[in-house]
Amino acid sequence: ILTSFPSCLLTFRYDRLSYARKPFIQRMKAYGHAQVLMPAFTYAFCLEPSFRVYFTLQDFNLQHVSFLHPGYLSKLHKYWRNKRLTATRLSSGMILVNVAMELCSKVSVYGFWPFPYDLNGQPLSHHYYNNQPATPGMHAMPLEFLNLLQMHRKGILKVNIGKC
């Protein structure tokens, strides 16, 4: 399964798929027939870019696009809120870890490091696609990381904190 949050996929790299779609298509060809999962109904701002991805991939007969169901997302947020993971919203990574745990028998995660420095003291950016700092209060990254570590300790998934 291949996924991306629409803002990073379109705004930062592919000019919202408004004009030149070729760089996006070339990149997507590398993923073969992977299933593409988009969060079209997660938030209002996700709808348009998610459907741009859908129609672009359909036009070029590439990957099949599926959308996360709003009811699933609502239940997922309630579940984690009951586990005291309270923030404005779950990170896209945390949402996808949950999807992976439902679809896969074995899940390993990388990149869930909620601190501004790596294990060697080197500075880290918040996102892989830009160097912008995190929006305060938007996500509860340390709490998400703690929950992932607890699942790791119970053998539910594997958390990798070193280099990929």
Short mmCIF file of N, CA and C in Angstrom, two decimals, residues 56-127:
data_model
loop_
_atom_site.label_atom_id
_atom_site.label_comp_id
_atom_site.label_asym_id
_atom_site.label_seq_id
_atom_site.Cartn_x
_atom_site.Cartn_y
_atom_site.Cartn_z
N THR A 56 -5.77 11.45 -12.00
CA THR A 56 -4.50 11.39 -12.72
C THR A 56 -4.07 9.94 -12.91
N LEU A 57 -4.12 9.15 -11.86
CA LEU A 57 -3.73 7.74 -11.98
C LEU A 57 -4.69 6.97 -12.87
N GLN A 58 -5.97 7.31 -12.82
CA GLN A 58 -6.96 6.67 -13.68
C GLN A 58 -6.69 7.02 -15.16
N ASP A 59 -6.37 8.29 -15.42
CA ASP A 59 -6.10 8.73 -16.80
C ASP A 59 -4.92 7.99 -17.41
N PHE A 60 -3.93 7.62 -16.59
CA PHE A 60 -2.73 6.96 -17.09
C PHE A 60 -2.74 5.45 -16.83
N ASN A 61 -3.88 4.91 -16.42
CA ASN A 61 -4.03 3.47 -16.15
C ASN A 61 -2.94 2.94 -15.23
N LEU A 62 -2.68 3.66 -14.17
CA LEU A 62 -1.68 3.21 -13.21
C LEU A 62 -2.38 2.61 -12.00
N GLN A 63 -1.94 2.92 -10.81
CA GLN A 63 -2.43 2.31 -9.60
C GLN A 63 -3.92 2.60 -9.35
N HIS A 64 -4.51 1.67 -8.58
CA HIS A 64 -5.89 1.86 -8.13
C HIS A 64 -5.86 2.67 -6.85
N VAL A 65 -6.74 3.65 -6.74
CA VAL A 65 -6.80 4.51 -5.56
C VAL A 65 -8.01 4.14 -4.72
N SER A 66 -7.79 4.02 -3.41
CA SER A 66 -8.87 3.82 -2.45
C SER A 66 -8.83 4.98 -1.46
N PHE A 67 -9.95 5.20 -0.80
CA PHE A 67 -10.04 6.28 0.17
C PHE A 67 -10.36 5.73 1.55
N LEU A 68 -9.78 6.35 2.57
CA LEU A 68 -10.11 5.98 3.94
C LEU A 68 -11.55 6.40 4.24
N HIS A 69 -12.32 5.51 4.84
CA HIS A 69 -13.71 5.80 5.15
C HIS A 69 -13.80 6.76 6.33
N PRO A 70 -14.64 7.80 6.24
CA PRO A 70 -14.74 8.75 7.34
C PRO A 70 -15.18 8.11 8.66
N GLY A 71 -16.04 7.09 8.59
CA GLY A 71 -16.48 6.40 9.81
C GLY A 71 -15.32 5.68 10.48
N TYR A 72 -14.44 5.09 9.67
CA TYR A 72 -13.26 4.41 10.21
C TYR A 72 -12.37 5.43 10.93
N LEU A 73 -12.15 6.55 10.30
CA LEU A 73 -11.30 7.58 10.90
C LEU A 73 -11.89 8.11 12.20
N SER A 74 -13.19 8.29 12.22
CA SER A 74 -13.86 8.77 13.43
C SER A 74 -13.70 7.76 14.57
N LYS A 75 -13.90 6.49 14.28
CA LYS A 75 -13.75 5.45 15.30
C LYS A 75 -12.30 5.33 15.76
N LEU A 76 -11.38 5.50 14.84
CA LEU A 76 -9.96 5.44 15.18
C LEU A 76 -9.58 6.58 16.13
N HIS A 77 -10.05 7.77 15.84
CA HIS A 77 -9.78 8.91 16.71
C HIS A 77 -10.39 8.70 18.09
N LYS A 78 -11.61 8.18 18.15
CA LYS A 78 -12.25 7.91 19.44
C LYS A 78 -11.48 6.85 20.22
N TYR A 79 -11.03 5.80 19.53
CA TYR A 79 -10.27 4.75 20.19
C TYR A 79 -9.03 5.33 20.87
N TRP A 80 -8.26 6.11 20.11
CA TRP A 80 -7.02 6.64 20.66
C TRP A 80 -7.29 7.72 21.71
N ARG A 81 -8.36 8.46 21.55
CA ARG A 81 -8.72 9.45 22.57
C ARG A 81 -9.00 8.74 23.90
N ASN A 82 -9.67 7.59 23.83
CA ASN A 82 -9.94 6.79 25.03
C ASN A 82 -8.66 6.24 25.64
N LYS A 83 -7.61 6.13 24.84
CA LYS A 83 -6.31 5.67 25.33
C LYS A 83 -5.45 6.86 25.78
N ARG A 84 -6.08 8.02 25.91
CA ARG A 84 -5.44 9.26 26.37
C ARG A 84 -4.46 9.86 25.36
N LEU A 85 -4.67 9.54 24.10
CA LEU A 85 -3.87 10.16 23.05
C LEU A 85 -4.70 11.34 22.53
N THR A 86 -4.60 12.43 23.24
CA THR A 86 -5.42 13.59 22.92
C THR A 86 -4.56 14.65 22.24
N ALA A 87 -4.96 15.01 21.08
CA ALA A 87 -4.33 16.08 20.30
C ALA A 87 -5.39 16.57 19.33
N THR A 88 -5.07 17.62 18.58
CA THR A 88 -6.03 18.09 17.60
C THR A 88 -6.38 16.97 16.63
N ARG A 89 -5.37 16.23 16.20
CA ARG A 89 -5.62 15.08 15.33
C ARG A 89 -4.44 14.11 15.36
N LEU A 90 -4.73 12.87 15.01
CA LEU A 90 -3.67 11.87 14.88
C LEU A 90 -2.78 12.24 13.70
N SER A 91 -1.52 11.88 13.76
CA SER A 91 -0.65 12.11 12.62
C SER A 91 -1.05 11.13 11.51
N SER A 92 -0.73 11.49 10.28
CA SER A 92 -1.03 10.58 9.17
C SER A 92 -0.28 9.27 9.35
N GLY A 93 0.93 9.34 9.92
CA GLY A 93 1.69 8.12 10.18
C GLY A 93 0.98 7.21 11.16
N MET A 94 0.42 7.76 12.22
CA MET A 94 -0.29 6.96 13.22
C MET A 94 -1.55 6.33 12.61
N ILE A 95 -2.24 7.07 11.77
CA ILE A 95 -3.42 6.52 11.09
C ILE A 95 -2.99 5.32 10.24
N LEU A 96 -1.89 5.47 9.51
CA LEU A 96 -1.46 4.40 8.61
C LEU A 96 -0.90 3.20 9.35
N VAL A 97 -0.31 3.41 10.51
CA VAL A 97 0.13 2.27 11.32
C VAL A 97 -1.09 1.44 11.70
N ASN A 98 -2.18 2.09 12.05
CA ASN A 98 -3.40 1.37 12.41
C ASN A 98 -3.97 0.62 11.21
N VAL A 99 -3.97 1.25 10.05
CA VAL A 99 -4.43 0.57 8.83
C VAL A 99 -3.56 -0.66 8.57
N ALA A 100 -2.25 -0.48 8.68
CA ALA A 100 -1.32 -1.60 8.44
C ALA A 100 -1.56 -2.74 9.42
N MET A 101 -1.84 -2.41 10.67
CA MET A 101 -2.08 -3.47 11.66
C MET A 101 -3.35 -4.24 11.36
N GLU A 102 -4.29 -3.61 10.68
CA GLU A 102 -5.52 -4.31 10.31
C GLU A 102 -5.35 -5.15 9.05
N LEU A 103 -4.42 -4.77 8.19
CA LEU A 103 -4.27 -5.46 6.92
C LEU A 103 -3.11 -6.46 6.87
N CYS A 104 -2.14 -6.28 7.72
CA CYS A 104 -0.92 -7.08 7.65
C CYS A 104 -0.71 -7.91 8.91
N SER A 105 -0.11 -9.07 8.74
CA SER A 105 0.16 -9.91 9.90
C SER A 105 1.41 -9.47 10.64
N LYS A 106 2.28 -8.74 9.98
CA LYS A 106 3.53 -8.29 10.57
C LYS A 106 3.75 -6.83 10.18
N VAL A 107 3.97 -5.95 11.16
CA VAL A 107 4.13 -4.53 10.89
C VAL A 107 5.42 -4.03 11.54
N SER A 108 6.25 -3.35 10.75
CA SER A 108 7.45 -2.69 11.25
C SER A 108 7.33 -1.22 10.87
N VAL A 109 7.65 -0.35 11.82
CA VAL A 109 7.55 1.09 11.54
C VAL A 109 8.90 1.75 11.67
N TYR A 110 9.13 2.76 10.87
CA TYR A 110 10.34 3.56 10.85
C TYR A 110 9.94 5.03 10.86
N GLY A 111 10.79 5.86 11.40
CA GLY A 111 10.57 7.30 11.31
C GLY A 111 9.70 7.89 12.40
N PHE A 112 9.29 7.12 13.36
CA PHE A 112 8.48 7.65 14.45
C PHE A 112 9.39 8.06 15.60
N TRP A 113 10.05 9.15 15.41
CA TRP A 113 10.97 9.66 16.41
C TRP A 113 10.50 11.09 16.73
N PRO A 114 9.92 11.31 17.89
CA PRO A 114 9.25 12.59 18.16
C PRO A 114 10.17 13.71 18.66
N PHE A 115 11.46 13.50 18.60
CA PHE A 115 12.39 14.46 19.17
C PHE A 115 13.11 15.23 18.06
N PRO A 116 13.59 16.44 18.36
CA PRO A 116 14.23 17.26 17.31
C PRO A 116 15.64 16.79 16.93
N TYR A 117 16.20 15.81 17.68
CA TYR A 117 17.54 15.31 17.38
C TYR A 117 17.52 13.79 17.32
N ASP A 118 18.36 13.21 16.45
CA ASP A 118 18.43 11.75 16.36
C ASP A 118 19.30 11.20 17.50
N LEU A 119 19.53 9.90 17.48
CA LEU A 119 20.30 9.26 18.54
C LEU A 119 21.75 9.73 18.61
N ASN A 120 22.23 10.32 17.52
CA ASN A 120 23.60 10.84 17.49
C ASN A 120 23.67 12.35 17.71
N GLY A 121 22.53 12.95 18.07
CA GLY A 121 22.50 14.38 18.33
C GLY A 121 22.37 15.25 17.09
N GLN A 122 22.11 14.64 15.94
CA GLN A 122 21.96 15.40 14.70
C GLN A 122 20.53 15.94 14.60
N PRO A 123 20.36 17.19 14.16
CA PRO A 123 19.01 17.76 14.05
C PRO A 123 18.15 17.01 13.02
N LEU A 124 16.88 16.91 13.32
CA LEU A 124 15.93 16.25 12.42
C LEU A 124 14.82 17.21 12.04
N SER A 125 14.32 17.09 10.82
CA SER A 125 13.16 17.88 10.42
C SER A 125 11.91 17.13 10.87
N HIS A 126 10.82 17.85 10.95
CA HIS A 126 9.56 17.25 11.39
C HIS A 126 8.96 16.36 10.31
N HIS A 127 9.03 16.81 9.08
CA HIS A 127 8.50 16.04 7.94
C HIS A 127 9.64 15.62 7.04
#
